[in-house]
């Protein structure tokens, strides 16, 4: 494996940590058995960093996502966001899922405005923020459209705009492009990286697609299964935009796939 491939190092300048996952474990109890979904998971995500989580089926990626989102409680350990323990959902985390989750009876603008309404943001401020977010995702011409009138890629861009509208500290994305075709996915990768660069958001992105992870991430958290745990964290040191035909890109993909297959 090429020396171009690097892993987490300690000689880089210190950054502010946005997310810290500390000795995290998650166990599910049933009448018949106990299932250990996550065991001793540890990693951090720095402010403004783009981190992807990959791993084999059953490694607990989505469970980990849900704990960080505050949708489930950890059995042991904790997640902190800007040093504060995560105890439930909050507007400091914007979430985007594979299922678009748009309200079919609301227009694009009304969907994007939903979180702002829940926060009690006044009408003029809300409208300005919605306009800003729709321009950011390239949908400013679709303000009054309904979800049924949009393609899959456009629906996901509405989802991203809605998540960003409340100005979260962390953007959490759980396989958000898994339901779109390959061409649309490539386009959304470019758009997401542009949005990330413009907003300086911290992004934690769960995917089963290793090439997607290498395309997007500063670092890739590679998980192992039974129970779910961190196998290795790989830093992706390739300038953006990244080309899948680049031999170094292929080396990263091979390396991470090898870790998943071990």
mmCIF file of C-alpha atoms in Angstrom:
data_model
loop_
_atom_site.group_PDB
_atom_site.id
_atom_site.type_symbol
_atom_site.label_atom_id
_atom_site.label_comp_id
_atom_site.label_asym_id
_atom_site.label_seq_id
_atom_site.Cartn_x
_atom_site.Cartn_y
_atom_site.Cartn_z
ATOM 1 C CA UNK A 1 0.000 0.000 0.000
ATOM 2 C CA UNK A 2 1.246 3.401 -0.968
ATOM 3 C CA UNK A 3 2.804 5.666 1.629
ATOM 4 C CA UNK A 4 0.303 8.284 0.444
ATOM 5 C CA UNK A 5 -2.293 6.548 2.586
ATOM 6 C CA UNK A 6 -2.308 7.996 6.068
ATOM 7 C CA UNK A 7 -4.070 7.351 9.329
ATOM 8 C CA UNK A 8 -4.844 9.587 12.283
ATOM 9 C CA UNK A 9 -1.749 11.409 13.448
ATOM 10 C CA UNK A 10 -0.948 13.494 16.490
ATOM 11 C CA UNK A 11 1.359 16.052 14.877
ATOM 12 C CA UNK A 12 -1.389 18.164 13.263
ATOM 13 C CA UNK A 13 -2.441 21.523 14.742
ATOM 14 C CA UNK A 14 -5.095 21.131 17.424
ATOM 15 C CA UNK A 15 -8.666 21.961 16.434
ATOM 16 C CA UNK A 16 -11.807 22.490 18.444
ATOM 17 C CA UNK A 17 -13.663 19.219 18.920
ATOM 18 C CA UNK A 18 -17.337 19.366 17.984
ATOM 19 C CA UNK A 19 -18.317 15.725 18.613
ATOM 20 C CA UNK A 20 -16.703 13.338 21.080
ATOM 21 C CA UNK A 21 -17.873 9.727 21.257
ATOM 22 C CA UNK A 22 -16.463 8.305 24.475
ATOM 23 C CA UNK A 23 -16.432 4.594 25.427
ATOM 24 C CA UNK A 24 -19.881 4.260 23.883
ATOM 25 C CA UNK A 25 -21.811 1.021 24.201
ATOM 26 C CA UNK A 26 -25.364 0.119 23.246
ATOM 27 C CA UNK A 27 -27.115 -3.075 24.306
ATOM 28 C CA UNK A 28 -30.617 -4.216 23.412
ATOM 29 C CA UNK A 29 -32.457 -6.531 25.788
ATOM 30 C CA UNK A 30 -35.220 -8.930 24.772
ATOM 31 C CA UNK A 31 -36.972 -11.876 26.374
ATOM 32 C CA UNK A 32 -34.720 -14.322 24.588
ATOM 33 C CA UNK A 33 -31.311 -12.681 24.456
ATOM 34 C CA UNK A 34 -29.093 -9.649 24.863
ATOM 35 C CA UNK A 35 -27.689 -8.031 21.720
ATOM 36 C CA UNK A 36 -24.585 -5.869 22.007
ATOM 37 C CA UNK A 37 -24.932 -3.442 19.106
ATOM 38 C CA UNK A 38 -21.993 -1.169 20.003
ATOM 39 C CA UNK A 39 -18.976 -1.714 22.255
ATOM 40 C CA UNK A 40 -16.366 0.807 23.425
ATOM 41 C CA UNK A 41 -16.729 3.162 20.452
ATOM 42 C CA UNK A 42 -14.350 6.119 20.621
ATOM 43 C CA UNK A 43 -13.679 8.894 18.116
ATOM 44 C CA UNK A 44 -13.933 12.653 17.708
ATOM 45 C CA UNK A 45 -15.053 14.993 14.951
ATOM 46 C CA UNK A 46 -13.355 18.371 14.789
ATOM 47 C CA UNK A 47 -15.070 21.651 14.065
ATOM 48 C CA UNK A 48 -15.648 22.021 10.313
ATOM 49 C CA UNK A 49 -14.523 18.472 9.592
ATOM 50 C CA UNK A 50 -16.268 16.061 7.209
ATOM 51 C CA UNK A 51 -16.189 12.541 8.667
ATOM 52 C CA UNK A 52 -17.750 9.429 7.131
ATOM 53 C CA UNK A 53 -18.638 6.226 8.960
ATOM 54 C CA UNK A 54 -18.470 2.962 7.009
ATOM 55 C CA UNK A 55 -18.600 -0.708 7.916
ATOM 56 C CA UNK A 56 -20.212 -4.052 7.141
ATOM 57 C CA UNK A 57 -23.922 -4.720 7.586
ATOM 58 C CA UNK A 58 -24.802 -5.082 11.232
ATOM 59 C CA UNK A 59 -21.875 -3.035 12.539
ATOM 60 C CA UNK A 60 -24.150 -0.514 14.225
ATOM 61 C CA UNK A 61 -23.662 2.495 11.935
ATOM 62 C CA UNK A 62 -27.283 3.561 12.141
ATOM 63 C CA UNK A 63 -27.487 2.817 15.878
ATOM 64 C CA UNK A 64 -24.452 5.046 16.402
ATOM 65 C CA UNK A 65 -26.059 7.753 14.264
ATOM 66 C CA UNK A 66 -29.239 7.580 16.331
ATOM 67 C CA UNK A 67 -27.342 7.861 19.612
ATOM 68 C CA UNK A 68 -25.411 10.906 18.374
ATOM 69 C CA UNK A 69 -28.680 12.401 17.128
ATOM 70 C CA UNK A 70 -30.213 11.887 20.563
ATOM 71 C CA UNK A 71 -32.883 9.540 19.215
ATOM 72 C CA UNK A 72 -31.607 6.647 21.373
ATOM 73 C CA UNK A 73 -29.749 6.524 24.672
ATOM 74 C CA UNK A 74 -26.375 4.872 25.077
ATOM 75 C CA UNK A 75 -26.159 1.978 27.518
ATOM 76 C CA UNK A 76 -22.667 3.029 28.618
ATOM 77 C CA UNK A 77 -20.381 5.900 27.704
ATOM 78 C CA UNK A 78 -21.508 9.199 26.252
ATOM 79 C CA UNK A 79 -21.586 11.540 23.283
ATOM 80 C CA UNK A 80 -20.770 15.201 23.784
ATOM 81 C CA UNK A 81 -21.413 18.082 21.407
ATOM 82 C CA UNK A 82 -19.230 21.123 22.066
ATOM 83 C CA UNK A 83 -18.465 19.587 25.436
ATOM 84 C CA UNK A 84 -22.099 19.148 26.496
ATOM 85 C CA UNK A 85 -23.572 15.632 26.861
ATOM 86 C CA UNK A 86 -26.185 14.662 24.284
ATOM 87 C CA UNK A 87 -29.351 13.731 26.157
ATOM 88 C CA UNK A 88 -31.949 13.965 23.386
ATOM 89 C CA UNK A 89 -32.689 15.557 20.008
ATOM 90 C CA UNK A 90 -31.867 19.231 19.580
ATOM 91 C CA UNK A 91 -31.608 21.968 16.990
ATOM 92 C CA UNK A 92 -27.835 21.901 17.426
ATOM 93 C CA UNK A 93 -27.974 18.803 15.170
ATOM 94 C CA UNK A 94 -29.517 18.913 11.706
ATOM 95 C CA UNK A 95 -30.487 15.491 10.351
ATOM 96 C CA UNK A 96 -30.827 14.185 6.800
ATOM 97 C CA UNK A 97 -32.017 10.637 6.143
ATOM 98 C CA UNK A 98 -32.256 8.371 3.098
ATOM 99 C CA UNK A 99 -36.037 8.675 3.283
ATOM 100 C CA UNK A 100 -36.671 12.296 2.400
ATOM 101 C CA UNK A 101 -39.199 12.871 5.167
ATOM 102 C CA UNK A 102 -40.783 15.862 3.454
ATOM 103 C CA UNK A 103 -44.351 16.832 4.282
ATOM 104 C CA UNK A 104 -46.290 16.216 1.044
ATOM 105 C CA UNK A 105 -48.893 18.862 1.885
ATOM 106 C CA UNK A 106 -46.242 21.563 2.318
ATOM 107 C CA UNK A 107 -44.463 23.437 -0.428
ATOM 108 C CA UNK A 108 -40.680 23.378 -0.719
ATOM 109 C CA UNK A 109 -40.428 26.680 1.159
ATOM 110 C CA UNK A 110 -42.831 25.492 3.851
ATOM 111 C CA UNK A 111 -40.843 22.290 4.336
ATOM 112 C CA UNK A 112 -37.611 24.230 4.740
ATOM 113 C CA UNK A 113 -39.321 26.604 7.172
ATOM 114 C CA UNK A 114 -40.598 23.846 9.452
ATOM 115 C CA UNK A 115 -37.762 23.852 11.996
ATOM 116 C CA UNK A 116 -37.751 27.649 12.101
ATOM 117 C CA UNK A 117 -41.471 27.629 12.849
ATOM 118 C CA UNK A 118 -40.850 25.183 15.693
ATOM 119 C CA UNK A 119 -38.260 27.612 17.079
ATOM 120 C CA UNK A 120 -40.728 30.497 16.913
ATOM 121 C CA UNK A 121 -38.714 32.512 14.391
ATOM 122 C CA UNK A 122 -40.745 35.476 13.159
ATOM 123 C CA UNK A 123 -42.195 35.502 9.641
ATOM 124 C CA UNK A 124 -39.865 37.957 7.872
ATOM 125 C CA UNK A 125 -36.714 36.420 9.392
ATOM 126 C CA UNK A 126 -37.998 32.939 8.567
ATOM 127 C CA UNK A 127 -38.756 33.868 4.950
ATOM 128 C CA UNK A 128 -35.303 35.390 4.493
ATOM 129 C CA UNK A 129 -33.621 32.305 5.932
ATOM 130 C CA UNK A 130 -35.658 29.987 3.709
ATOM 131 C CA UNK A 131 -34.724 32.039 0.637
ATOM 132 C CA UNK A 132 -31.056 31.880 1.653
ATOM 133 C CA UNK A 133 -31.150 28.099 2.101
ATOM 134 C CA UNK A 134 -32.954 27.481 -1.191
ATOM 135 C CA UNK A 135 -30.374 29.580 -3.022
ATOM 136 C CA UNK A 136 -27.644 27.581 -1.277
ATOM 137 C CA UNK A 137 -29.003 24.261 -2.580
ATOM 138 C CA UNK A 138 -29.952 25.633 -5.998
ATOM 139 C CA UNK A 139 -33.727 25.407 -5.575
ATOM 140 C CA UNK A 140 -34.680 29.078 -5.369
ATOM 141 C CA UNK A 141 -36.917 28.602 -8.425
ATOM 142 C CA UNK A 142 -38.976 25.889 -6.712
ATOM 143 C CA UNK A 143 -40.279 27.768 -3.677
ATOM 144 C CA UNK A 144 -43.927 26.947 -4.328
ATOM 145 C CA UNK A 145 -43.475 23.422 -5.679
ATOM 146 C CA UNK A 146 -44.713 20.375 -3.782
ATOM 147 C CA UNK A 147 -42.581 17.273 -3.091
ATOM 148 C CA UNK A 148 -44.525 15.178 -5.638
ATOM 149 C CA UNK A 149 -43.291 17.555 -8.338
ATOM 150 C CA UNK A 150 -39.596 17.031 -7.489
ATOM 151 C CA UNK A 151 -37.035 14.424 -8.486
ATOM 152 C CA UNK A 152 -35.328 12.325 -5.824
ATOM 153 C CA UNK A 153 -32.222 14.470 -5.950
ATOM 154 C CA UNK A 154 -34.245 17.660 -5.576
ATOM 155 C CA UNK A 155 -36.138 16.215 -2.611
ATOM 156 C CA UNK A 156 -32.858 15.451 -0.875
ATOM 157 C CA UNK A 157 -31.630 18.980 -1.520
ATOM 158 C CA UNK A 158 -34.796 20.239 0.183
ATOM 159 C CA UNK A 159 -33.953 17.938 3.093
ATOM 160 C CA UNK A 160 -30.464 19.403 3.323
ATOM 161 C CA UNK A 161 -31.839 22.954 3.180
ATOM 162 C CA UNK A 162 -34.330 22.136 5.942
ATOM 163 C CA UNK A 163 -31.581 20.667 8.129
ATOM 164 C CA UNK A 164 -29.328 23.687 7.628
ATOM 165 C CA UNK A 165 -32.057 26.298 8.078
ATOM 166 C CA UNK A 166 -31.880 26.121 11.881
ATOM 167 C CA UNK A 167 -28.098 26.688 11.711
ATOM 168 C CA UNK A 168 -27.031 23.492 13.537
ATOM 169 C CA UNK A 169 -23.588 22.905 14.974
ATOM 170 C CA UNK A 170 -23.516 19.458 13.366
ATOM 171 C CA UNK A 171 -25.049 18.091 10.170
ATOM 172 C CA UNK A 172 -25.853 14.382 10.585
ATOM 173 C CA UNK A 173 -26.495 12.429 7.389
ATOM 174 C CA UNK A 174 -27.569 8.761 7.335
ATOM 175 C CA UNK A 175 -27.040 7.305 3.830
ATOM 176 C CA UNK A 176 -28.765 10.368 2.356
ATOM 177 C CA UNK A 177 -28.025 9.510 -1.281
ATOM 178 C CA UNK A 178 -28.776 5.803 -1.109
ATOM 179 C CA UNK A 179 -32.106 6.142 -2.940
ATOM 180 C CA UNK A 180 -30.911 8.096 -5.996
ATOM 181 C CA UNK A 181 -29.239 6.907 -9.197
ATOM 182 C CA UNK A 182 -25.465 7.027 -9.674
ATOM 183 C CA UNK A 183 -25.447 10.135 -11.876
ATOM 184 C CA UNK A 184 -27.605 12.080 -9.433
ATOM 185 C CA UNK A 185 -25.462 10.857 -6.534
ATOM 186 C CA UNK A 186 -22.304 12.199 -8.174
ATOM 187 C CA UNK A 187 -23.999 15.564 -8.690
ATOM 188 C CA UNK A 188 -25.175 15.640 -5.084
ATOM 189 C CA UNK A 189 -21.657 14.846 -3.870
ATOM 190 C CA UNK A 190 -20.347 17.927 -5.663
ATOM 191 C CA UNK A 191 -23.184 20.083 -4.372
ATOM 192 C CA UNK A 192 -22.807 18.840 -0.799
ATOM 193 C CA UNK A 193 -19.077 19.604 -0.806
ATOM 194 C CA UNK A 194 -19.820 23.098 -2.138
ATOM 195 C CA UNK A 195 -22.401 23.633 0.604
ATOM 196 C CA UNK A 196 -19.981 22.315 3.222
ATOM 197 C CA UNK A 197 -17.248 24.657 2.011
ATOM 198 C CA UNK A 198 -19.613 27.631 2.026
ATOM 199 C CA UNK A 199 -21.165 26.994 5.440
ATOM 200 C CA UNK A 200 -18.141 25.576 7.336
ATOM 201 C CA UNK A 201 -20.469 23.047 8.966
ATOM 202 C CA UNK A 202 -19.240 19.964 10.767
ATOM 203 C CA UNK A 203 -20.579 16.902 8.939
ATOM 204 C CA UNK A 204 -20.928 13.304 10.122
ATOM 205 C CA UNK A 205 -22.031 11.111 7.214
ATOM 206 C CA UNK A 206 -22.991 7.426 7.430
ATOM 207 C CA UNK A 207 -22.660 5.357 4.242
ATOM 208 C CA UNK A 208 -22.199 1.768 3.079
ATOM 209 C CA UNK A 209 -20.480 3.026 -0.100
ATOM 210 C CA UNK A 210 -16.694 3.148 0.335
ATOM 211 C CA UNK A 211 -16.145 5.188 -2.829
ATOM 212 C CA UNK A 212 -18.660 7.739 -1.551
ATOM 213 C CA UNK A 213 -16.763 7.972 1.727
ATOM 214 C CA UNK A 214 -13.409 8.500 -0.012
ATOM 215 C CA UNK A 215 -14.993 11.103 -2.295
ATOM 216 C CA UNK A 216 -16.349 13.152 0.581
ATOM 217 C CA UNK A 217 -14.457 12.645 3.817
ATOM 218 C CA UNK A 218 -11.511 14.215 5.576
ATOM 219 C CA UNK A 219 -11.448 11.050 7.686
ATOM 220 C CA UNK A 220 -13.233 7.715 7.473
ATOM 221 C CA UNK A 221 -14.225 5.839 10.622
ATOM 222 C CA UNK A 222 -14.150 2.150 9.669
ATOM 223 C CA UNK A 223 -16.300 -0.020 11.911
ATOM 224 C CA UNK A 224 -16.279 -3.738 12.585
ATOM 225 C CA UNK A 225 -19.293 -5.857 13.546
ATOM 226 C CA UNK A 226 -20.354 -8.229 16.329
ATOM 227 C CA UNK A 227 -20.269 -6.033 18.299
ATOM 228 C CA UNK A 228 -20.046 -2.715 16.461
ATOM 229 C CA UNK A 229 -16.728 -1.030 17.226
ATOM 230 C CA UNK A 230 -14.124 1.169 15.559
ATOM 231 C CA UNK A 231 -11.610 -0.894 13.628
ATOM 232 C CA UNK A 232 -9.555 1.995 12.310
ATOM 233 C CA UNK A 233 -9.732 5.683 11.396
ATOM 234 C CA UNK A 234 -8.252 6.564 8.017
ATOM 235 C CA UNK A 235 -7.385 10.133 6.980
ATOM 236 C CA UNK A 236 -7.980 10.793 3.284
ATOM 237 C CA UNK A 237 -5.160 13.039 2.134
ATOM 238 C CA UNK A 238 -6.253 13.820 -1.428
ATOM 239 C CA UNK A 239 -6.920 17.330 -2.686
ATOM 240 C CA UNK A 240 -10.507 18.070 -3.671
ATOM 241 C CA UNK A 241 -12.156 17.631 -6.096
ATOM 242 C CA UNK A 242 -11.256 13.936 -6.069
ATOM 243 C CA UNK A 243 -11.306 11.770 -9.158
ATOM 244 C CA UNK A 244 -12.224 8.097 -8.888
ATOM 245 C CA UNK A 245 -9.783 7.367 -11.703
ATOM 246 C CA UNK A 246 -6.890 8.647 -9.557
ATOM 247 C CA UNK A 247 -4.694 5.672 -8.518
ATOM 248 C CA UNK A 248 -4.359 7.086 -4.993
ATOM 249 C CA UNK A 249 -8.164 7.256 -4.719
ATOM 250 C CA UNK A 250 -8.302 3.592 -5.697
ATOM 251 C CA UNK A 251 -5.692 2.761 -3.053
ATOM 252 C CA UNK A 252 -7.814 4.351 -0.332
ATOM 253 C CA UNK A 253 -10.869 2.423 -1.516
ATOM 254 C CA UNK A 254 -8.882 -0.831 -1.533
ATOM 255 C CA UNK A 255 -7.477 -0.122 1.925
ATOM 256 C CA UNK A 256 -10.867 0.641 3.499
ATOM 257 C CA UNK A 257 -12.585 -2.292 1.797
ATOM 258 C CA UNK A 258 -9.832 -4.509 3.147
ATOM 259 C CA UNK A 259 -10.462 -3.234 6.665
ATOM 260 C CA UNK A 260 -14.196 -3.874 6.315
ATOM 261 C CA UNK A 261 -13.545 -7.378 5.043
ATOM 262 C CA UNK A 262 -11.169 -8.374 7.851
#
